[in-house]
Amino acid sequence: MPAPLRFGSVPRKHSKMKYERTLLREVKGYVPGEQPRCSKVIKLNTNENPYPPSPKVLEALQSLGPEALRKYPDPVALALRETCAERYGYPAADWIIAGNGMDELLALALRTFVDPGDTVLAADPTYSLYEVLCALHGATLQYVDLGPRWQLTEAFFQTPARLCFFTRPNAPTGIAASREEVERFCAVFDGIVVIDEAYVDFADDNCMDLPKRFENVIVMRTFSKSFSLAGMRLGVAVAQPPIIREFLKTKDSYNMNAVALAVGLAALQDYGHMEANVARVRATRTRLRDALVELGFDVPPSQTNFLLAQWQGQPSAKALFEALKRQNILVRYFDLPRLRDALRITVGTDDECDAFLAALRTLLQALGG
Ligand SMILES: Cc1ncc(COP(=O)(O)O)c(C=O)c1O
């Protein structure tokens, strides 16, 4: 049986539905960050990009005629995969698979490479969806704790598993393991390594070349963060063709809709727009981090579009989170042992970050012990 869930567990007595599968009795499901209906909120809680997607994307949307909706989309997303292959330095589309968000590809990786009952490895803390996906699949997620500065430990390199979710840069810490560590891990791990690069466009380097060298490596990317397309649901995975052929067996027949295919293509063709937005976010990230450090927060250097701001003082991090929320400023709070003293703050526009900092300063003065 899978280990008990921290994020998704629900006591058996609460499970009332007569027709429920045995496996689902222990699973509550993933709880995403809040998406408020009110537009007056400063939303720094789900790592969206504060800047709009490329104008080319909007043009592609507007030029979609009724025919594109009447017909089924390309079941194998060939144009998008070819463009990705070219962009990421791969010879052809058979190195790429597209997904309805990276979340779909993460679930597909379990469906394709993990048997129920198998063990999956991840560092802790990390992206909490992995645990829910493993529970839904009947697999056991084996966590290995990160060290005191959120670094990988030797135990991570020595734990056997069928598949590993290697998140680089990691969430919610923002830290990227060194490339040497990734390469060493890929060489020793006897299973599939999914390198989750959801935030990598905000980082100094990436591992997109590793599938060329390692037959067990899958690099995954999302369009939700750097390309400002979270609402579109688009992700891609890169791996050697035999791996991609397995994915093509397990994916839904039309997993990519016609709108997402057109939008994804346009976004890739205007890569410079994404890079310019990333540069703005990185500049604001530096400014926001400096200001938080000055206020007394411990903030690991982030390679992503968010900061983990750790806070030992008064009021507690949870009280700060709640007080900010009452002022319509949303950040993320995780009620977990190692994260209870921290806020995860998405890097917004300069104005949003200034408003957040002003509110935070006032709260620390008013509520501070
Ligand atoms: C580490 C990590 N991986 C994957 C995803 C999922 O990305 P997508 O929006 O493409 O499903 C997220 C989203 O927040 C994430 O934080």
Coordinates of C-alpha atoms and ligand atoms in Angstrom, one line a residue:
M1 CA 0.0 0.0 0.0
P2 CA 1.2 3.5 -0.7
A3 CA 2.6 5.5 2.3
P4 CA 0.0 7.8 3.9
L5 CA -0.4 11.1 2.1
R6 CA 0.4 14.4 3.8
F7 CA -1.2 16.6 1.1
G8 CA -4.0 14.4 0.0
S9 CA -5.0 12.1 2.8
V10 CA -8.4 11.8 4.2
P11 CA -9.4 9.6 7.1
R12 CA -11.4 6.5 6.0
K13 CA -14.4 7.4 8.1
H14 CA -14.8 10.6 6.1
S15 CA -15.2 8.6 2.9
K16 CA -18.9 8.2 2.5
M17 CA -19.3 7.5 -1.2
K18 CA -20.7 4.0 -1.7
Y19 CA -19.2 3.4 -5.1
E20 CA -15.7 4.7 -4.4
R21 CA -12.7 2.7 -5.6
T22 CA -10.6 1.2 -2.7
L23 CA -7.6 3.2 -3.8
L24 CA -9.4 6.5 -3.7
R25 CA -10.5 6.1 -0.1
E26 CA -7.1 7.4 0.9
V27 CA -6.9 10.2 -1.6
K28 CA -8.3 13.7 -1.3
G29 CA -6.9 15.2 -4.5
Y30 CA -4.6 18.1 -5.2
V31 CA -5.4 21.5 -3.7
P32 CA -4.2 24.2 -6.2
G33 CA -3.5 27.7 -5.1
E34 CA -6.5 30.0 -4.9
Q35 CA -7.9 31.6 -8.1
P36 CA -10.0 34.5 -6.8
R37 CA -12.9 35.8 -8.9
C38 CA -12.3 39.3 -7.8
S39 CA -9.9 41.1 -10.2
K40 CA -8.7 43.7 -7.5
V41 CA -6.4 41.1 -6.0
I42 CA -2.6 41.3 -6.1
K43 CA -2.0 37.8 -7.0
L44 CA 1.4 36.5 -6.0
N45 CA 0.3 32.9 -5.1
T46 CA 0.5 30.6 -8.1
N47 CA 3.6 31.6 -10.0
E48 CA 1.9 33.0 -13.0
N49 CA 3.8 35.5 -15.2
P50 CA 2.6 39.1 -14.5
Y51 CA 3.2 40.1 -18.2
P52 CA 0.9 39.2 -21.1
P53 CA 1.8 36.5 -23.7
S54 CA 3.2 37.5 -27.1
P55 CA 1.0 39.6 -29.4
K56 CA 1.7 36.8 -32.0
V57 CA -0.2 34.5 -29.7
L58 CA -3.2 36.8 -29.6
E59 CA -3.1 37.0 -33.4
A60 CA -3.0 33.2 -33.7
L61 CA -6.0 33.0 -31.5
Q62 CA -8.0 35.6 -33.5
S63 CA -7.2 33.9 -36.8
L64 CA -8.5 30.5 -35.7
G65 CA -11.6 30.0 -37.9
P66 CA -14.6 27.7 -37.3
E67 CA -12.9 24.9 -39.3
A68 CA -10.3 24.6 -36.6
L69 CA -13.0 24.0 -34.1
R70 CA -15.2 21.8 -36.3
K71 CA -12.5 19.2 -37.0
Y72 CA -10.5 17.1 -34.6
P73 CA -7.0 18.5 -33.9
D74 CA -3.8 16.8 -35.1
P75 CA -3.6 13.8 -32.8
V76 CA 0.2 13.8 -32.7
A77 CA 0.7 17.6 -32.5
L78 CA 3.3 17.4 -35.3
A79 CA 3.8 21.1 -36.1
L80 CA 4.3 22.0 -32.4
R81 CA 6.6 19.1 -31.8
E82 CA 8.7 19.9 -34.9
T83 CA 9.1 23.5 -33.8
C84 CA 10.0 22.4 -30.3
A85 CA 12.6 20.0 -31.6
E86 CA 14.2 22.8 -33.7
R87 CA 14.1 25.3 -30.8
Y88 CA 15.6 22.9 -28.3
G89 CA 18.3 21.5 -30.6
Y90 CA 16.8 18.1 -31.4
P91 CA 16.8 16.4 -34.8
A92 CA 13.1 15.7 -35.2
A93 CA 9.6 15.6 -33.7
D94 CA 10.1 12.0 -32.5
W95 CA 12.1 13.3 -29.5
I96 CA 9.1 15.4 -28.3
I97 CA 5.7 14.8 -26.9
A98 CA 3.2 17.6 -26.1
G99 CA 0.8 17.6 -23.2
N100 CA -2.3 19.4 -21.9
G101 CA -0.1 21.2 -19.3
M102 CA 3.0 19.7 -17.8
D103 CA 0.7 18.2 -15.1
E104 CA -0.7 15.8 -17.8
L105 CA 2.8 14.8 -18.8
L106 CA 3.7 14.1 -15.1
A107 CA 0.7 11.8 -14.7
L108 CA 1.5 10.2 -18.1
A109 CA 5.1 9.5 -16.9
L110 CA 3.6 7.4 -14.1
R111 CA 1.1 5.7 -16.4
T112 CA 3.8 4.9 -18.9
F113 CA 6.8 3.8 -16.7
V114 CA 5.5 2.9 -13.2
D115 CA 3.5 -0.2 -12.1
P116 CA 1.1 0.2 -9.2
G117 CA 3.1 -0.8 -6.1
D118 CA 6.4 0.6 -7.5
T119 CA 8.4 3.2 -5.6
V120 CA 8.9 6.8 -7.0
L121 CA 11.6 9.1 -5.6
A122 CA 11.4 12.8 -4.9
A123 CA 13.2 15.3 -2.7
D124 CA 11.2 16.9 0.1
P125 CA 9.9 19.5 0.0
T126 CA 8.9 19.7 -3.6
Y127 CA 5.9 20.1 -6.0
S128 CA 3.1 18.6 -4.0
L129 CA 1.2 17.2 -7.0
Y130 CA 3.7 14.3 -7.4
E131 CA 2.4 12.8 -4.2
V132 CA -1.2 13.0 -5.3
L133 CA -0.4 11.5 -8.7
C134 CA 1.5 8.6 -7.1
A135 CA -1.4 7.9 -4.7
L136 CA -3.9 7.9 -7.6
H137 CA -1.6 5.5 -9.5
G138 CA -1.1 3.2 -6.4
A139 CA 2.6 3.9 -6.4
T140 CA 4.6 4.8 -3.2
L141 CA 6.3 8.1 -3.2
Q142 CA 9.6 7.8 -1.3
Y143 CA 10.7 11.3 -0.1
V144 CA 14.3 12.0 0.8
D145 CA 14.6 15.2 2.9
L146 CA 16.7 18.1 1.5
G147 CA 19.5 19.3 3.7
P148 CA 19.3 22.4 6.0
R149 CA 20.0 24.8 3.1
W150 CA 17.6 22.9 0.8
Q151 CA 20.4 21.0 -0.9
L152 CA 20.3 17.4 -2.1
T153 CA 21.9 14.9 0.3
E154 CA 23.8 11.7 -0.5
A155 CA 20.7 9.6 0.5
F156 CA 18.9 11.0 -2.6
F157 CA 21.6 9.5 -4.8
Q158 CA 21.4 6.1 -3.1
T159 CA 17.7 5.5 -3.0
P160 CA 16.5 3.0 -5.5
A161 CA 13.1 3.7 -7.3
R162 CA 11.4 3.0 -10.6
L163 CA 11.2 6.7 -11.5
C164 CA 12.4 10.0 -9.9
F165 CA 10.8 13.4 -10.1
F166 CA 13.9 15.7 -10.1
T167 CA 12.7 19.2 -9.9
R168 CA 15.2 21.7 -11.2
P169 CA 14.9 24.5 -10.1
N170 CA 13.0 23.1 -7.2
A171 CA 9.7 24.4 -5.9
P172 CA 8.9 25.8 -3.4
T173 CA 12.6 26.4 -2.5
G174 CA 13.6 28.1 -5.8
I175 CA 17.0 26.5 -5.7
A176 CA 18.6 24.6 -8.6
A177 CA 20.9 21.7 -7.9
S178 CA 24.2 22.0 -9.9
R179 CA 24.3 20.5 -13.3
E180 CA 27.1 18.2 -12.0
E181 CA 24.7 16.8 -9.4
V182 CA 22.0 16.2 -12.1
E183 CA 24.4 14.4 -14.4
R184 CA 25.8 12.3 -11.5
F185 CA 22.3 11.4 -10.5
C186 CA 21.2 10.4 -14.1
A187 CA 24.3 8.2 -14.4
V188 CA 23.7 6.3 -11.2
F189 CA 19.9 6.1 -11.0
D190 CA 18.5 2.8 -12.4
G191 CA 15.1 4.1 -13.5
I192 CA 13.4 7.0 -15.4
V193 CA 14.5 10.5 -14.4
V194 CA 11.9 13.1 -15.0
I195 CA 13.7 16.5 -14.9
D196 CA 10.9 19.0 -14.1
E197 CA 12.1 22.2 -15.7
A198 CA 8.8 24.2 -15.1
Y199 CA 10.8 27.2 -13.9
V200 CA 14.0 26.8 -15.9
D201 CA 13.6 29.8 -18.2
F202 CA 14.1 32.0 -15.1
A203 CA 17.4 30.1 -14.2
D204 CA 21.0 30.5 -15.3
D205 CA 21.2 27.2 -17.1
N206 CA 19.2 24.1 -17.9
C207 CA 19.4 20.4 -18.6
M208 CA 17.8 20.3 -22.0
D209 CA 20.8 18.5 -23.6
L210 CA 20.7 15.6 -21.2
P211 CA 18.2 13.4 -23.1
K212 CA 20.8 13.2 -25.9
R213 CA 23.3 11.5 -23.5
F214 CA 21.0 9.5 -21.2
E215 CA 18.4 7.0 -22.4
N216 CA 16.6 7.2 -19.1
V217 CA 16.1 11.0 -18.9
I218 CA 12.9 13.0 -19.8
V219 CA 13.1 16.8 -19.6
M220 CA 9.7 18.5 -19.1
R221 CA 8.8 22.1 -19.7
T222 CA 5.6 24.1 -19.3
F223 CA 4.3 27.2 -21.1
S224 CA 2.5 28.3 -17.9
K225 CA 5.2 30.4 -16.4
S226 CA 7.8 31.9 -18.7
F227 CA 5.4 32.0 -21.8
S228 CA 2.5 33.6 -19.7
L229 CA 0.1 30.8 -20.8
A230 CA -1.1 29.1 -17.6
G231 CA -4.7 29.4 -18.8
M232 CA -3.9 27.6 -22.1
R233 CA -2.6 24.3 -20.5
L234 CA 0.5 23.4 -22.5
G235 CA 3.6 21.4 -21.7
V236 CA 6.2 19.4 -23.6
A237 CA 8.6 16.6 -22.8
V238 CA 11.9 15.7 -24.5
A239 CA 13.4 12.3 -24.5
Q240 CA 14.9 9.6 -26.7
P241 CA 12.5 8.3 -29.4
P242 CA 11.9 4.9 -27.7
I243 CA 10.6 6.8 -24.6
I244 CA 8.4 9.0 -26.7
R245 CA 6.9 6.0 -28.5
E246 CA 5.8 4.6 -25.1
F247 CA 4.2 8.0 -24.3
L248 CA 2.3 8.0 -27.6
K249 CA 0.7 4.6 -26.6
T250 CA -0.6 6.0 -23.2
K251 CA -1.7 9.5 -24.0
D252 CA -5.3 10.3 -24.9
S253 CA -5.9 10.2 -28.6
Y254 CA -6.5 13.9 -28.9
N255 CA -4.8 15.2 -25.8
M256 CA -4.0 18.6 -27.4
N257 CA -6.8 20.8 -28.4
A258 CA -6.7 22.9 -31.6
V259 CA -6.5 26.3 -29.8
A260 CA -3.5 25.1 -27.6
L261 CA -1.7 23.8 -30.7
A262 CA -2.0 27.1 -32.5
V263 CA -1.1 29.2 -29.4
G264 CA 1.9 27.0 -28.5
L265 CA 3.3 27.3 -32.0
A266 CA 2.9 31.1 -32.0
A267 CA 4.5 31.4 -28.6
L268 CA 7.6 29.4 -29.7
Q269 CA 7.9 31.4 -32.8
D270 CA 8.1 34.6 -30.8
Y271 CA 10.7 33.3 -28.3
G272 CA 12.2 36.8 -27.8
H273 CA 9.0 38.0 -26.3
M274 CA 9.2 35.3 -23.6
E275 CA 12.9 36.1 -23.0
A276 CA 12.2 39.8 -22.6
N277 CA 9.5 39.1 -20.0
V278 CA 11.8 36.7 -18.2
A279 CA 14.5 39.4 -18.0
R280 CA 12.0 41.8 -16.4
V281 CA 10.9 39.1 -13.8
R282 CA 14.6 38.3 -13.0
A283 CA 15.3 42.0 -12.4
T284 CA 12.3 42.4 -10.1
R285 CA 13.2 39.2 -8.3
T286 CA 16.6 40.7 -7.3
R287 CA 14.9 43.8 -6.0
L288 CA 12.2 41.9 -4.1
R289 CA 14.8 39.6 -2.5
D290 CA 17.0 42.5 -1.4
A291 CA 14.0 44.2 0.2
L292 CA 12.9 41.0 2.0
V293 CA 16.4 40.4 3.3
E294 CA 16.5 43.9 4.6
L295 CA 13.2 43.3 6.5
G296 CA 14.9 40.3 8.2
F297 CA 13.6 37.4 6.0
D298 CA 16.0 34.6 5.1
V299 CA 15.5 34.2 1.3
P300 CA 17.4 31.4 -0.5
P301 CA 18.7 32.7 -3.9
S302 CA 16.0 31.8 -6.4
Q303 CA 16.4 30.5 -9.9
T304 CA 12.6 30.8 -10.5
N305 CA 9.8 33.4 -10.7
F306 CA 9.1 33.1 -6.9
L307 CA 10.9 33.5 -3.6
L308 CA 10.7 31.4 -0.5
A309 CA 10.9 34.0 2.3
Q310 CA 11.6 32.3 5.7
W311 CA 10.6 34.2 8.8
Q312 CA 11.4 33.4 12.4
G313 CA 9.9 36.6 14.0
Q314 CA 6.6 37.8 15.1
P315 CA 3.9 37.8 13.9
S316 CA 4.1 34.3 12.5
A317 CA 4.4 33.6 8.8
K318 CA 0.8 32.2 8.9
A319 CA -0.5 35.4 10.6
L320 CA 1.3 37.5 7.9
F321 CA -0.2 35.4 5.1
E322 CA -3.7 35.8 6.6
A323 CA -3.3 39.5 7.2
L324 CA -2.1 40.1 3.6
K325 CA -5.0 38.1 2.3
R326 CA -7.4 40.4 4.2
Q327 CA -5.8 43.2 2.2
N328 CA -6.4 41.3 -1.1
I329 CA -2.7 40.4 -1.4
L330 CA -2.4 36.7 -2.0
V331 CA 0.9 34.8 -1.4
R332 CA 1.2 31.0 -0.8
Y333 CA 1.5 29.5 2.7
F334 CA 2.2 25.7 3.2
D335 CA 1.2 24.3 6.6
L336 CA 4.0 21.7 6.5
P337 CA 6.7 21.1 9.1
R338 CA 9.6 22.7 7.3
L339 CA 7.6 25.4 5.5
R340 CA 5.5 26.7 8.4
D341 CA 7.8 29.6 8.9
A342 CA 7.8 30.7 5.3
L343 CA 5.8 32.5 2.6
R344 CA 6.2 31.7 -1.1
I345 CA 5.9 34.9 -3.1
T346 CA 5.5 35.0 -6.9
V347 CA 7.5 37.7 -8.5
G348 CA 4.9 40.1 -9.9
T349 CA 5.3 43.4 -11.7
D350 CA 7.4 46.1 -9.9
D351 CA 4.2 47.9 -8.8
E352 CA 2.6 44.7 -7.4
C353 CA 5.8 43.9 -5.5
D354 CA 6.0 47.4 -4.2
A355 CA 2.4 47.2 -2.9
F356 CA 3.2 43.9 -1.3
L357 CA 6.3 45.2 0.4
A358 CA 4.5 48.3 1.6
A359 CA 1.7 46.2 3.2
L360 CA 4.3 43.8 4.7
R361 CA 6.3 46.7 6.3
T362 CA 3.1 48.1 7.8
L363 CA 2.1 44.7 9.2
L364 CA 5.5 44.1 10.7
Q365 CA 5.4 47.5 12.4
A366 CA 1.8 47.1 13.6
L367 CA 1.9 43.4 14.6
G368 CA 5.6 42.8 15.4
G369 CA 6.5 41.6 18.9
Ligands
LIG1 C1 7.4 22.3 -10.3 C2 6.2 22.3 -11.2 N1 6.0 21.4 -12.2 C3 5.0 21.4 -13.0 C4 4.0 22.3 -12.9 C5 2.8 22.2 -13.8 O1 2.8 23.0 -14.9 P1 1.5 23.1 -15.8 O2 0.8 24.4 -15.5 O3 2.1 23.1 -17.2 O4 0.6 21.9 -15.6 C6 4.1 23.3 -11.9 C7 3.0 24.3 -11.7 O5 2.9 25.1 -10.8 C8 5.2 23.3 -11.0 O6 5.3 24.2 -10.0

